[in-house]
Short mmCIF file of N, CA and C in Angstrom, two decimals:
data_model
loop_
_atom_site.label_atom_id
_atom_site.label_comp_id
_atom_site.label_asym_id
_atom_site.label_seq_id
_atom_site.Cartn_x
_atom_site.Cartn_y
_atom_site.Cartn_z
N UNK A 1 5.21 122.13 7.73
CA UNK A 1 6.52 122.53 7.28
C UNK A 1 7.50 122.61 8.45
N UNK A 2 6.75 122.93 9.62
CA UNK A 2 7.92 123.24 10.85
C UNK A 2 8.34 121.79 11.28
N UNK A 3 7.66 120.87 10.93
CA UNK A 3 7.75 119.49 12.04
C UNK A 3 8.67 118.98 11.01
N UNK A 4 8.79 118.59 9.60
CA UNK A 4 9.37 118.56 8.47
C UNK A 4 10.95 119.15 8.56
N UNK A 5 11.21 120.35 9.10
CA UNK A 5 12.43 120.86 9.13
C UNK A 5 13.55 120.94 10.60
N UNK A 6 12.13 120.39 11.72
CA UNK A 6 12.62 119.60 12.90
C UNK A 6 13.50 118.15 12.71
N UNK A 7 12.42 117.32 11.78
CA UNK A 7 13.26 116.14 11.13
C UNK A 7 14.59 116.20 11.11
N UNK A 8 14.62 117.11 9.93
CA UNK A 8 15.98 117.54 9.06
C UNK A 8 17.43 117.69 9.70
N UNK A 9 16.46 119.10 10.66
CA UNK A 9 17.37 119.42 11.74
C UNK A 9 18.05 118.21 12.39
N UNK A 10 16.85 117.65 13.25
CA UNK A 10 17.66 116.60 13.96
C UNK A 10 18.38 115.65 13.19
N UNK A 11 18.06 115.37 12.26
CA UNK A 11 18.85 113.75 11.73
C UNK A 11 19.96 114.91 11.19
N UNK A 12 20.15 115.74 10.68
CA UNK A 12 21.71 116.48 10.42
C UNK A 12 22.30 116.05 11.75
N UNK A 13 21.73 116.69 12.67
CA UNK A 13 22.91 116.22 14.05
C UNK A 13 23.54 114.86 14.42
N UNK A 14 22.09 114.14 14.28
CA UNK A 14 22.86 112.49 14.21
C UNK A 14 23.98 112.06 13.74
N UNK A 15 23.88 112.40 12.42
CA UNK A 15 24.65 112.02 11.11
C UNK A 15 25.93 113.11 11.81
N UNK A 16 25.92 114.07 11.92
CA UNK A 16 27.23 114.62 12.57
C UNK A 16 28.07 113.94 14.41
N UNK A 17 26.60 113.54 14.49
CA UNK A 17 27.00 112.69 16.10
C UNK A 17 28.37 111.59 15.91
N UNK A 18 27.27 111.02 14.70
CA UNK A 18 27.69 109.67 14.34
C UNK A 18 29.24 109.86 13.34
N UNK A 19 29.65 110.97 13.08
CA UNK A 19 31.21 110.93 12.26
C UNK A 19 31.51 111.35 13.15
N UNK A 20 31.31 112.17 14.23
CA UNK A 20 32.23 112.52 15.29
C UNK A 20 32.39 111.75 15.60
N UNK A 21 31.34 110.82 16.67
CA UNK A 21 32.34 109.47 17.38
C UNK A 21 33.43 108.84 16.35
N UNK A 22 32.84 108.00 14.98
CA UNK A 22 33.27 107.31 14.44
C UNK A 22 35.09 107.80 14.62
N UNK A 23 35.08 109.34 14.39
CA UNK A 23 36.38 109.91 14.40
C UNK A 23 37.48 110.01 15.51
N UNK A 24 36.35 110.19 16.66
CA UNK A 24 37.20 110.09 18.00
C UNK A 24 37.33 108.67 18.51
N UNK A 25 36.71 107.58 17.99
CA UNK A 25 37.37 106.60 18.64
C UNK A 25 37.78 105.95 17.30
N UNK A 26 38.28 106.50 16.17
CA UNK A 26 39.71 106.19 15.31
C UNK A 26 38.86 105.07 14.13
N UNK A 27 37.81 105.20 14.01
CA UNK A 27 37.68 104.36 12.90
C UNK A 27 37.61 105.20 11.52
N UNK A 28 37.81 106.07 11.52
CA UNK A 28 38.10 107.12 10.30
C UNK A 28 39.53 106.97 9.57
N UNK A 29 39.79 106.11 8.55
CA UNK A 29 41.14 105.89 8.21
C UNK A 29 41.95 107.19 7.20
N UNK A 30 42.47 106.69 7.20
CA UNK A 30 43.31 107.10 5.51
C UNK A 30 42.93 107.02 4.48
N UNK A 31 42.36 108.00 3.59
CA UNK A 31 42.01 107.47 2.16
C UNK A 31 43.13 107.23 1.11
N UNK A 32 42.47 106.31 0.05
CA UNK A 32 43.67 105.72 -0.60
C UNK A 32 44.54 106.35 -1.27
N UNK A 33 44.20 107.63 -1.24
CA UNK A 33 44.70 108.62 -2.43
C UNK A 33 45.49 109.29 -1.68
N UNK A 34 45.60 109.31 -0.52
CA UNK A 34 46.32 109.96 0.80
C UNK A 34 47.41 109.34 1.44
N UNK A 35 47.38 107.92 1.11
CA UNK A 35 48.48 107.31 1.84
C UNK A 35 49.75 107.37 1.71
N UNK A 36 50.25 107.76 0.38
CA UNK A 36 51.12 108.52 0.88
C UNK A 36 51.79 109.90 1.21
N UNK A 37 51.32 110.33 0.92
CA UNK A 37 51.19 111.52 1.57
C UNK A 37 51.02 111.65 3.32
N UNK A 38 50.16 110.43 4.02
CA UNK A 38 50.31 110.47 5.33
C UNK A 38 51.45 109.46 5.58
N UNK A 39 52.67 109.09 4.67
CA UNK A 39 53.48 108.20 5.56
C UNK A 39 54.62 109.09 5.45
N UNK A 40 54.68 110.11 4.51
CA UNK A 40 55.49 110.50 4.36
C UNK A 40 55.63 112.19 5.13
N UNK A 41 54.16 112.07 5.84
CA UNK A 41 54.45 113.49 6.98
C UNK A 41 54.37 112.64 7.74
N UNK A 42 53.47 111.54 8.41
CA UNK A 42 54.42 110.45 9.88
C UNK A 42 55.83 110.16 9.94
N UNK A 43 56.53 109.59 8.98
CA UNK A 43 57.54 108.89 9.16
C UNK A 43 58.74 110.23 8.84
N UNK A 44 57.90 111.33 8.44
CA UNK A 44 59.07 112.60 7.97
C UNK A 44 59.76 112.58 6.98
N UNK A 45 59.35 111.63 6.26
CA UNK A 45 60.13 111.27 4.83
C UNK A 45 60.03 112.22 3.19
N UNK A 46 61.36 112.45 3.01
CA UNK A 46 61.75 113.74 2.33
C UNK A 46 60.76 113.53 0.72
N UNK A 47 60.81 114.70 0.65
CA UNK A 47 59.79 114.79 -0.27
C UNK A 47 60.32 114.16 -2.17
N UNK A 48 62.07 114.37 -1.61
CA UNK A 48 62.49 113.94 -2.71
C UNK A 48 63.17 112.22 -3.26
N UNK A 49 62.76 111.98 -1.80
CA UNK A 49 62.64 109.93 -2.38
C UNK A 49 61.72 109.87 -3.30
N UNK A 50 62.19 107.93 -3.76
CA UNK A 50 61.11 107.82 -4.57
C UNK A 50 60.32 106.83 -3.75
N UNK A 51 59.53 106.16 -4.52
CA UNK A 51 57.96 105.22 -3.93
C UNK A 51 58.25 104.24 -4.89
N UNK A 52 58.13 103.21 -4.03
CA UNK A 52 57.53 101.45 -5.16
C UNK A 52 56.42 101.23 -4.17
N UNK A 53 55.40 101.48 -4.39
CA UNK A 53 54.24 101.03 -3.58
C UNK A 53 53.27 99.79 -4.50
N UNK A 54 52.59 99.28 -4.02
CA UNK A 54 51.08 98.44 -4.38
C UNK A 54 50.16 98.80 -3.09
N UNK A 55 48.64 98.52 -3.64
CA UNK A 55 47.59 98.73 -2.97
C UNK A 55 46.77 98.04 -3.14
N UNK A 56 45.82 97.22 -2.29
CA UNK A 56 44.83 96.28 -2.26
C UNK A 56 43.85 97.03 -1.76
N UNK A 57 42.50 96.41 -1.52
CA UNK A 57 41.12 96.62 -1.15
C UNK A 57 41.57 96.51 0.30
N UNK A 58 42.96 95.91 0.95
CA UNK A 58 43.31 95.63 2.41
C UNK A 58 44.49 96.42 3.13
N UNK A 59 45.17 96.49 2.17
CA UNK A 59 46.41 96.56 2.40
C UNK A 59 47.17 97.44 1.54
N UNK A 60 48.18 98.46 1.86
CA UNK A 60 48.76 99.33 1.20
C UNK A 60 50.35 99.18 1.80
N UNK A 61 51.07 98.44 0.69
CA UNK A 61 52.61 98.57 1.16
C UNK A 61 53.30 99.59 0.24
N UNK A 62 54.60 100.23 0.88
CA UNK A 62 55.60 101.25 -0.06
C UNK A 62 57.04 101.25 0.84
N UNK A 63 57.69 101.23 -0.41
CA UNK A 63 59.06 101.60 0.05
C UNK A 63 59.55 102.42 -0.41
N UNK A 64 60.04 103.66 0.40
CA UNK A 64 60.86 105.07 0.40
C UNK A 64 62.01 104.56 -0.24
N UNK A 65 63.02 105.14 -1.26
CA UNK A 65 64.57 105.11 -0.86
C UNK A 65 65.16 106.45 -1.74
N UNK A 66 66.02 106.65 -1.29
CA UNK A 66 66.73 107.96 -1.93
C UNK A 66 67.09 107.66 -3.03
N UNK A 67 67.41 108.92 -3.83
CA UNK A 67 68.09 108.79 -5.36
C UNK A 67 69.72 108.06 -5.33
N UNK A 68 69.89 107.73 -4.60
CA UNK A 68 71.14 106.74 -4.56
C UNK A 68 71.28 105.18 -4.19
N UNK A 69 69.68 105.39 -3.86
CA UNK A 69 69.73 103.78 -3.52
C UNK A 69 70.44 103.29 -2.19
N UNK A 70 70.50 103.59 -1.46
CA UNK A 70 71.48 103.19 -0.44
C UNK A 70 70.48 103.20 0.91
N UNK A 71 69.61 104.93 1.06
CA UNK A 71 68.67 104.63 2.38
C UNK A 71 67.11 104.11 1.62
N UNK A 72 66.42 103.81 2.76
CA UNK A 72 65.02 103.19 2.61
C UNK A 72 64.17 103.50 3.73
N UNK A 73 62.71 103.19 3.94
CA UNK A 73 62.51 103.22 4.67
C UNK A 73 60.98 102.79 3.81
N UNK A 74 60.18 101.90 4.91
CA UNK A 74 58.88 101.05 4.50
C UNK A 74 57.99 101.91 5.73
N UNK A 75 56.67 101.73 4.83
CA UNK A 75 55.35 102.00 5.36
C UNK A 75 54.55 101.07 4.69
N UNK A 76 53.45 100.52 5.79
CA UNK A 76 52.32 99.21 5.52
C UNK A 76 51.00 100.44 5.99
N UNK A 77 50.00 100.38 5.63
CA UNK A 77 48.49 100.26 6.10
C UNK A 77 47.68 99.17 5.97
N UNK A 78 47.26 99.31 6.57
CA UNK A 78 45.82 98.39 6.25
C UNK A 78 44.31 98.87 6.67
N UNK A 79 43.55 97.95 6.12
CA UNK A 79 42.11 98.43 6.62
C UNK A 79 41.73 97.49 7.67
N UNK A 80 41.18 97.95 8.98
CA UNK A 80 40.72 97.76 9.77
C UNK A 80 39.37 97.26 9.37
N UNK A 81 39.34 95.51 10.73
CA UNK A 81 38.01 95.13 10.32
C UNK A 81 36.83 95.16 10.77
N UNK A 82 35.50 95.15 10.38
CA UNK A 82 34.73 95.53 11.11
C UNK A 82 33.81 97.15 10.38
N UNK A 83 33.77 97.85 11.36
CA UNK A 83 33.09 99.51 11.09
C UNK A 83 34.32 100.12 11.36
N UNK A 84 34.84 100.36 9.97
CA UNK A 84 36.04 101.11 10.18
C UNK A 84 36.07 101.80 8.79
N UNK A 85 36.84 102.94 7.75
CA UNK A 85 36.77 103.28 6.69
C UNK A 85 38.23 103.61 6.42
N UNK A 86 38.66 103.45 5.32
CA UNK A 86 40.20 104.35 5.09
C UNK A 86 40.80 103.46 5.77
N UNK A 87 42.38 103.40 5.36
CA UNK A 87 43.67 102.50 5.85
C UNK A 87 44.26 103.12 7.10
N UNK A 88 44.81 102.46 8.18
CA UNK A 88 45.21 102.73 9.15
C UNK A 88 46.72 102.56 9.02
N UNK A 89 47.94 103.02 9.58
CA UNK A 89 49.03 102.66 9.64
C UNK A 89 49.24 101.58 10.45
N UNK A 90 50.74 100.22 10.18
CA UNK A 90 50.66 99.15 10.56
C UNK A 90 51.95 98.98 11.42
N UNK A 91 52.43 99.77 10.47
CA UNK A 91 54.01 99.19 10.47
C UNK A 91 55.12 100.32 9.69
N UNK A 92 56.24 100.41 9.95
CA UNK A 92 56.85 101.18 9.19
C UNK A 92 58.09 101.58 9.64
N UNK A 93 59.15 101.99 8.90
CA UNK A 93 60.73 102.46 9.45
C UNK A 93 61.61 100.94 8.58
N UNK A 94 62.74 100.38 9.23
CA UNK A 94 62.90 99.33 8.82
C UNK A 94 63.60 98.12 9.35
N UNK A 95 62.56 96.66 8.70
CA UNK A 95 61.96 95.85 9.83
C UNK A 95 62.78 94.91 9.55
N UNK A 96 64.09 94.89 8.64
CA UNK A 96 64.73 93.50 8.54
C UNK A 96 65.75 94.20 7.13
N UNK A 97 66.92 93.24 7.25
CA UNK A 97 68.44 93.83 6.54
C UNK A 97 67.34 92.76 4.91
N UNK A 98 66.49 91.93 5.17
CA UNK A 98 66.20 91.13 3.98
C UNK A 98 65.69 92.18 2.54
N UNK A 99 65.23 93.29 3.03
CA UNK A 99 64.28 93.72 2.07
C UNK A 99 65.57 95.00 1.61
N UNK A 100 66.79 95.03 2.32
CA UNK A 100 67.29 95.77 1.64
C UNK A 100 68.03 95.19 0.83
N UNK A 101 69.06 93.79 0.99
CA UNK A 101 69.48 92.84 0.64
C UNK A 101 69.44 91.84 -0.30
N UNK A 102 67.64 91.23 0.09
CA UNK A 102 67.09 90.54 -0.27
C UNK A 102 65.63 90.69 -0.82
N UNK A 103 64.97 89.95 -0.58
CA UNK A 103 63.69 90.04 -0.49
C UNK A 103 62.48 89.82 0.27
N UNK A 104 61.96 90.43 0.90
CA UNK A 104 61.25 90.16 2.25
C UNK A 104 59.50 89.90 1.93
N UNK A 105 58.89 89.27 2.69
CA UNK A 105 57.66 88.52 2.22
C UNK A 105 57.16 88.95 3.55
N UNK A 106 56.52 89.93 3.93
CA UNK A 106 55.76 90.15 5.20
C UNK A 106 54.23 89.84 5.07
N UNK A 107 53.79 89.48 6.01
CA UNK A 107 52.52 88.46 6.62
C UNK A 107 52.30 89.31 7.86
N UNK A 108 50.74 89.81 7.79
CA UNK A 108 50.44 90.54 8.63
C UNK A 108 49.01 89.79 9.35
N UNK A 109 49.43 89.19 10.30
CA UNK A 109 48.26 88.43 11.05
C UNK A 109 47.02 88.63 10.94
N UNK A 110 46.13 88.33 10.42
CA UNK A 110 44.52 88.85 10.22
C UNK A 110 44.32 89.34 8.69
N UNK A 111 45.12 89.08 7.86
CA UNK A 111 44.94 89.65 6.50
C UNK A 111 45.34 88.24 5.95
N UNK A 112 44.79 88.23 4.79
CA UNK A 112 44.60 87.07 3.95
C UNK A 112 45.46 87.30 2.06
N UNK A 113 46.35 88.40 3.11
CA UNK A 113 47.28 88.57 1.74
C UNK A 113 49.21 89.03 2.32
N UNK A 114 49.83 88.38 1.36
CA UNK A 114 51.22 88.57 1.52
C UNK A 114 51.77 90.07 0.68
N UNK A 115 52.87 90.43 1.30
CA UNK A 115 53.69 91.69 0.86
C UNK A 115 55.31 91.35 0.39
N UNK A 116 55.62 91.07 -0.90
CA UNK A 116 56.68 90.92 -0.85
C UNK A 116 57.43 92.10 -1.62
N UNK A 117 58.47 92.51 -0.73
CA UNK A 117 59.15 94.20 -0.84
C UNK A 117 60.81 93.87 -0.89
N UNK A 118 61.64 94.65 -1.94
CA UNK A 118 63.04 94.58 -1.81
C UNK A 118 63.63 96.05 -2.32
N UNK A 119 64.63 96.12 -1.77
CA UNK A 119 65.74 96.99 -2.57
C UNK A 119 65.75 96.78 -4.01
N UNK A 120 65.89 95.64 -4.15
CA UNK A 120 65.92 94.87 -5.66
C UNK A 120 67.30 95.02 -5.59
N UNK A 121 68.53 95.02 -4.87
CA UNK A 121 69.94 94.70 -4.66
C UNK A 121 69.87 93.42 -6.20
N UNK A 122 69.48 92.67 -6.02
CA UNK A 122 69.54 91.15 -6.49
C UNK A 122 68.59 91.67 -7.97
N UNK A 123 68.38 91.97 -8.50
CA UNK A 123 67.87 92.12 -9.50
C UNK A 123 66.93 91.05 -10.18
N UNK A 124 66.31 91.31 -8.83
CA UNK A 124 64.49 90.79 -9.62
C UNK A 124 63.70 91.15 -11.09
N UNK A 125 63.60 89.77 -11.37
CA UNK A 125 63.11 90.32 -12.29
C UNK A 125 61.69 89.71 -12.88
N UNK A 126 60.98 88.71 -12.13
CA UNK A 126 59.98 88.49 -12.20
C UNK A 126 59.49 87.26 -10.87
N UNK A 127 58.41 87.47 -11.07
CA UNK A 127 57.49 86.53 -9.69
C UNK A 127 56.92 86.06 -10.69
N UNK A 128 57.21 84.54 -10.69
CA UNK A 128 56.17 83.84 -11.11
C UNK A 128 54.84 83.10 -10.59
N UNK A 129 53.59 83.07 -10.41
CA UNK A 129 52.36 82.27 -9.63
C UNK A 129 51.99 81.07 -9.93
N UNK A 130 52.18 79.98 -9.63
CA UNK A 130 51.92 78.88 -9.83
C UNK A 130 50.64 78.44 -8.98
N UNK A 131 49.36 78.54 -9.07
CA UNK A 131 48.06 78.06 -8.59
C UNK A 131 47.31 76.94 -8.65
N UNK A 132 48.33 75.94 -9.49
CA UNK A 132 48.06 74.43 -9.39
C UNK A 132 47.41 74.47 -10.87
N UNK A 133 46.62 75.12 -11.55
CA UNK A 133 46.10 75.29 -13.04
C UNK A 133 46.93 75.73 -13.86
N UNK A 134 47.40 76.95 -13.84
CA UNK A 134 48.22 77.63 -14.33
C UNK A 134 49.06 78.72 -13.79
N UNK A 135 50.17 79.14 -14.61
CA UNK A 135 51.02 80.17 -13.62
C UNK A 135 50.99 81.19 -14.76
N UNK A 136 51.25 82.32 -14.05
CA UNK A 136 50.73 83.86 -14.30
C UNK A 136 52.36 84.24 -14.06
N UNK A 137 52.55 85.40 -14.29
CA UNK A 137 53.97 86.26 -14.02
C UNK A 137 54.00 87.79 -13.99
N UNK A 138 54.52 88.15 -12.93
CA UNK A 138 54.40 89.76 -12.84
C UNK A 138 56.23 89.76 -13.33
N UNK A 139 56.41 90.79 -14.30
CA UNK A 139 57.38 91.23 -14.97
C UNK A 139 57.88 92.75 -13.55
N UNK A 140 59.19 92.64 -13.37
CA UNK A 140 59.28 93.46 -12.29
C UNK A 140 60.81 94.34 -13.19
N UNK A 141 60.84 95.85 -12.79
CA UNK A 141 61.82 96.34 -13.08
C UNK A 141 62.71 96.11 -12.91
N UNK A 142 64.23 95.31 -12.83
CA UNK A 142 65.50 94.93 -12.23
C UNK A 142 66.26 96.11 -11.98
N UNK A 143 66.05 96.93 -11.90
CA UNK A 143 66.81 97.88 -11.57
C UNK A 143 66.41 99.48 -10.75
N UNK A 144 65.18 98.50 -10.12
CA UNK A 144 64.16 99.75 -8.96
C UNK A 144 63.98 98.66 -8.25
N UNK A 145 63.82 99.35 -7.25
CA UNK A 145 62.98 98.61 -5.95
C UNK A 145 61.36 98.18 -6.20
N UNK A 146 60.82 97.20 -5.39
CA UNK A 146 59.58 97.03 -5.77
C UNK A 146 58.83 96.34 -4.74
N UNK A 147 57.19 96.46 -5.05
CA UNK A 147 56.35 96.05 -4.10
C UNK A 147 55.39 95.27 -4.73
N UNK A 148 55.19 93.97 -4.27
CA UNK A 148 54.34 93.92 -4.87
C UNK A 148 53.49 92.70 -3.79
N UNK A 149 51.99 93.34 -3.71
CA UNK A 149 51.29 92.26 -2.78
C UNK A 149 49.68 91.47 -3.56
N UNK A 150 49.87 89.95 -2.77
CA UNK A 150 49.34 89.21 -3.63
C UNK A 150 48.68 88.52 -2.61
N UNK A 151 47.50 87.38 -3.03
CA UNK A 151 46.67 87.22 -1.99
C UNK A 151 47.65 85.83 -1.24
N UNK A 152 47.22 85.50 -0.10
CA UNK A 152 47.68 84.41 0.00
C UNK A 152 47.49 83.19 -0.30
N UNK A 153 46.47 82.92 -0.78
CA UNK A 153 45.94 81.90 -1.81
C UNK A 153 46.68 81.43 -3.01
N UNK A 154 47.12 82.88 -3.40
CA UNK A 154 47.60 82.36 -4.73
C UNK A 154 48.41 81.24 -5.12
N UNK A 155 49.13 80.40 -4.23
CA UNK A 155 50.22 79.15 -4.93
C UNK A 155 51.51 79.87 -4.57
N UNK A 156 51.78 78.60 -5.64
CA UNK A 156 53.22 78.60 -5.29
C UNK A 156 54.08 79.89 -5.71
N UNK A 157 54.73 80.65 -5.11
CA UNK A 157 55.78 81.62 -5.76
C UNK A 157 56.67 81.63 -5.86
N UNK A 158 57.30 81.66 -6.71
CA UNK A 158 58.56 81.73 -7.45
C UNK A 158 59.23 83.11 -7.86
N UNK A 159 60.57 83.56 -7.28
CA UNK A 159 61.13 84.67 -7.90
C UNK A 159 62.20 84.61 -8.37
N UNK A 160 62.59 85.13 -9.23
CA UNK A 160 63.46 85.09 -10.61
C UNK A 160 64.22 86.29 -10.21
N UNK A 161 65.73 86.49 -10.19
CA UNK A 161 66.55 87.57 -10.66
C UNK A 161 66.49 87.42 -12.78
N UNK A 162 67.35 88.40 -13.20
CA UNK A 162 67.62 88.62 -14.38
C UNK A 162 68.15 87.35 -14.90
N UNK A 163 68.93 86.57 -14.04
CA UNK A 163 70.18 85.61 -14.71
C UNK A 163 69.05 84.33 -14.65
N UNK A 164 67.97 84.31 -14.43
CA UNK A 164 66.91 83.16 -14.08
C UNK A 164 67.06 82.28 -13.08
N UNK A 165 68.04 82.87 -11.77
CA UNK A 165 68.16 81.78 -10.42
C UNK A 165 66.80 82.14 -9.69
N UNK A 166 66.69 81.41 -9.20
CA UNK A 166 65.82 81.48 -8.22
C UNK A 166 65.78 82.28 -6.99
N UNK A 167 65.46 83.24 -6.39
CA UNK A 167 65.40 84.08 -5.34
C UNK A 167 64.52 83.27 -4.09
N UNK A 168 65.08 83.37 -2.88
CA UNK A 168 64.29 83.43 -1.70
C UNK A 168 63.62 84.37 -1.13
N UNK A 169 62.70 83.88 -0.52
CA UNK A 169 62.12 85.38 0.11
C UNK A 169 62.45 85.12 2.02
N UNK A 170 62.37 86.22 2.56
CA UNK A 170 62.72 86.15 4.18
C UNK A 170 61.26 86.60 4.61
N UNK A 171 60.57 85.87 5.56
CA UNK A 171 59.30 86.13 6.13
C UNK A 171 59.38 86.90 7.08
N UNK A 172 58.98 87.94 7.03
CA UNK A 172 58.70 88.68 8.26
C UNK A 172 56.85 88.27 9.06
N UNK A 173 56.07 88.13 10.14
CA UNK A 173 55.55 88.31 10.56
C UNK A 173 55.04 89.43 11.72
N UNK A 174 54.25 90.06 11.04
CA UNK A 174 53.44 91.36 11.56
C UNK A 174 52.25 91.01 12.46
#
């Protein structure tokens, strides 16, 4: 029984060895249920904006803006690759006049998926996917801001305001 609870003993410590390091040299992320909540005590952002966020298995984009529409402010995570857990912060504050304006398509080097984020100034109102088989369509609010991220694989994209012109997107690279 004593050699049995020596075991125990020791492998508890391991297992505590082993989240300590993991923690002190930062591979302990953000959980998903947390993110915002940690962008919004990093970046200091008031409790009474709103959020257009999306979230992937990779990647977590959101955009802040006040009840007037006028300020903003973006936060990205991602997951780190390798032995890592939880989303890390990437990016954040704001990275181009397109996404308030326009519509911005950020590409974050090492991820295998796109972020496309706006004010929705222009009144988006749908992304269409064209994948060479068939095309799919995400229906988007025209009159909120929005996020929405998709793999990069997917084809061709197409975005639609309300009046059915065609929208550009502005690439940011991360």
């Amino acid at each position: 029984m004593k050699k049995s609870s020596k075991y125990i003993g020791f492998s508890v410590i391991i297992v505590f060895l082993v989240i300590l390091s993991l923690y002190l040299y930062g591979n302990i992320g953000i959980s998903k249920m947390n993110i915002e909540k940690d962008a919004r005590k990093s970046q200091y952002i008031d409790d009474n904006w709103q959020v257009s966020k999306d979230t992937t298995n990779t990647i977590s984009a959101m955009i802040f803006y006040d009840g007037d529409f006028i300020n903003h402010t973006i936060s990205i995570y991602v997951k780190r690759h390798g032995l890592s857990s939880g989303y890390f912060f990437r990016a954040g504050g704001n990275i181009g006049s397109d996404i308030d304006q326009g519509v911005g398509e950020i590409i974050i080097e090492g991820y295998e998926e796109r972020i496309f984020m706006s004010m929705n100034r222009l009144q988006i109102s749908k992304i269409e996917i064209d994948n060479g088989n068939d095309i799919s369509s995400i229906d988007i609010d025209s009159t909120k801001p929005f996020v929405v991220i998709l793999p990069a694989s997917s084809g061709a994209i197409t975005i639609y305001d309300i009046n059915g012109n065609i929208v550009k997107s502005t690439q940011y690279n991360l």
